[in-house]
CSV table of C-alpha atoms in Angstrom, one decimal:
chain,number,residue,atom,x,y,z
A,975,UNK,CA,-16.2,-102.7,57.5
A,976,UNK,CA,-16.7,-99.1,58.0
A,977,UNK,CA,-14.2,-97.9,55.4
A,978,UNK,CA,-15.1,-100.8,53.1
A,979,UNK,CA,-18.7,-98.8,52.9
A,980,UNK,CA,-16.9,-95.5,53.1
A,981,UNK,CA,-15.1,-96.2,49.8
A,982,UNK,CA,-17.8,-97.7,48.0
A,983,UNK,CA,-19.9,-94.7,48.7
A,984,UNK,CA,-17.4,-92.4,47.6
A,985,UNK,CA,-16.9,-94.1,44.3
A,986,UNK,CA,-20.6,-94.3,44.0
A,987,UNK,CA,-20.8,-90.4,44.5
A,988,UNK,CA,-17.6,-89.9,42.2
A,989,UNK,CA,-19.1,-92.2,39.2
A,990,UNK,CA,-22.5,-90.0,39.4
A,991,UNK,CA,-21.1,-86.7,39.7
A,992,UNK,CA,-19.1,-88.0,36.3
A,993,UNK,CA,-21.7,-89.5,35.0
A,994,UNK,CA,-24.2,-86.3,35.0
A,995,UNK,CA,-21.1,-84.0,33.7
A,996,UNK,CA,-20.9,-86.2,30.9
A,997,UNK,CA,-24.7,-86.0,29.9
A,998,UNK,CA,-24.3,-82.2,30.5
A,999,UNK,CA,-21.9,-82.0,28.0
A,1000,UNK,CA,-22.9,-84.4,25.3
A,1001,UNK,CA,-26.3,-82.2,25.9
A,1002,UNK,CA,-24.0,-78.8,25.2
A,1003,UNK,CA,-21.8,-80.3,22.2
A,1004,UNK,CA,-25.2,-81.7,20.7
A,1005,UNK,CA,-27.0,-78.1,21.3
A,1006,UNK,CA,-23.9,-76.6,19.4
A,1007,UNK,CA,-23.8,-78.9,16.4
A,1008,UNK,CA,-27.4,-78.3,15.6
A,1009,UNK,CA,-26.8,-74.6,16.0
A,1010,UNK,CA,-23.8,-74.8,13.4
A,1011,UNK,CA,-25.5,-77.2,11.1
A,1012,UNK,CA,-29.0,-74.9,10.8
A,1013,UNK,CA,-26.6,-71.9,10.2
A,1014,UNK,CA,-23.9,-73.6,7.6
A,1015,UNK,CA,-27.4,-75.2,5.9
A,1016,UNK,CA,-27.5,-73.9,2.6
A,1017,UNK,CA,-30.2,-71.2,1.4
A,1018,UNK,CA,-32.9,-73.6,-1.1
A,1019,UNK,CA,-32.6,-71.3,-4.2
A,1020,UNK,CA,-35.5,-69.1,-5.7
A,1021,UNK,CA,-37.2,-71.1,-8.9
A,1022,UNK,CA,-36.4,-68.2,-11.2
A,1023,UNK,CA,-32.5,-68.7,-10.9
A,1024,UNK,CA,-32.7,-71.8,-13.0
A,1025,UNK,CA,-33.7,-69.8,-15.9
A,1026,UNK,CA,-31.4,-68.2,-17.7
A,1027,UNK,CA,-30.2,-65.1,-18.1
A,1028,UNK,CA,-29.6,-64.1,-21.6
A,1029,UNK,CA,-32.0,-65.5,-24.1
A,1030,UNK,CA,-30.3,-68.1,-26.3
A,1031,UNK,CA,-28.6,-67.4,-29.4
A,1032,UNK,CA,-30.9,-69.6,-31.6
A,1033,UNK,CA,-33.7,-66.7,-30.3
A,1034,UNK,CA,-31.8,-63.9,-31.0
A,1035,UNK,CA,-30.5,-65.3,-34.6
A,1036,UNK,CA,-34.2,-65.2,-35.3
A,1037,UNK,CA,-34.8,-61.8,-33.8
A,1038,UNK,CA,-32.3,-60.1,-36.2
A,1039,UNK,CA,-33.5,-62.1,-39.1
A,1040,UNK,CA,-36.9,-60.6,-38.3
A,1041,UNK,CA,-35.3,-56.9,-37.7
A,1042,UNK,CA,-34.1,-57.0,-41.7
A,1043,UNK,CA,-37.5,-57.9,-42.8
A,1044,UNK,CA,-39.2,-55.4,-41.2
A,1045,UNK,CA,-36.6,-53.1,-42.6
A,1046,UNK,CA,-36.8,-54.4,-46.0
A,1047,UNK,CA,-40.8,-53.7,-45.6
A,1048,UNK,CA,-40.2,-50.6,-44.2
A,1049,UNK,CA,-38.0,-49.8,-47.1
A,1050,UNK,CA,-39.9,-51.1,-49.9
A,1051,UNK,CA,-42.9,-49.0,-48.2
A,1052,UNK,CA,-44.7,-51.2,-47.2
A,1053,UNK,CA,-44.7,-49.9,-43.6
A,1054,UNK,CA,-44.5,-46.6,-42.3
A,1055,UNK,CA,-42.0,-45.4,-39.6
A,1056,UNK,CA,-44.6,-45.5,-37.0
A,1057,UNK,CA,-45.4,-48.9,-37.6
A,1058,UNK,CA,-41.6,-50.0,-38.1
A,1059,UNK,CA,-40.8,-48.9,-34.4
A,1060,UNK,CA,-43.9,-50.2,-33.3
A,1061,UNK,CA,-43.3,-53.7,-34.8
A,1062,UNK,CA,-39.5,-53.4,-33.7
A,1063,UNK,CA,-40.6,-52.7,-30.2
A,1064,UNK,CA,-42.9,-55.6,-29.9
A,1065,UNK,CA,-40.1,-58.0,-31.0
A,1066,UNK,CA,-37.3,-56.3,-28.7
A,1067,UNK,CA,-39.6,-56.8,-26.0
A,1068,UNK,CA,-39.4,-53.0,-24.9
């Protein structure tokens, strides 16, 4: 009976010892996946990206169509040269 209880306590010491490796690593691998997940998370992007960049053409068609009348008025003298650039800064936007 004596090694009947020896081998059952070494298989009881064997199946812990694996037992609490295998919780140390699943611990590790679970630190390390949360690590690379939180750095490969992507940045949320700023609201003012979602505008665009160049105004649209429909805008600027209307821009130049302005830009001749005012040059037209300007030419007809109707306005003066100061207020032609000031008007044509205003619209520019500069």
């Amino acid at each position: 009976m004596p090694g009947l209880l020896r081998g059952v306590a070494r298989t009881a010491v064997v199946a812990g010892t694996a037992t609490a490796v295998s919780n140390r690593v699943s611990r590790r691998q679970q630190g390390r996946w949360a690590a690379q997940q939180e750095y490969q998370a992507p940045e949320p992007q700023p609201a003012y990206a979602a505008e665009p960049a160049a105004p649209p053409a429909a805008d600027m068609t209307s821009k130049i169509e302005q830009l001749k009348q005012l040059a037209e008025l300007k030419a007809q003298g109707v306005l003066t040269e100061a207020e032609f650039a000031d008007q044509k800064r205003r619209l520019l936007g500069s």
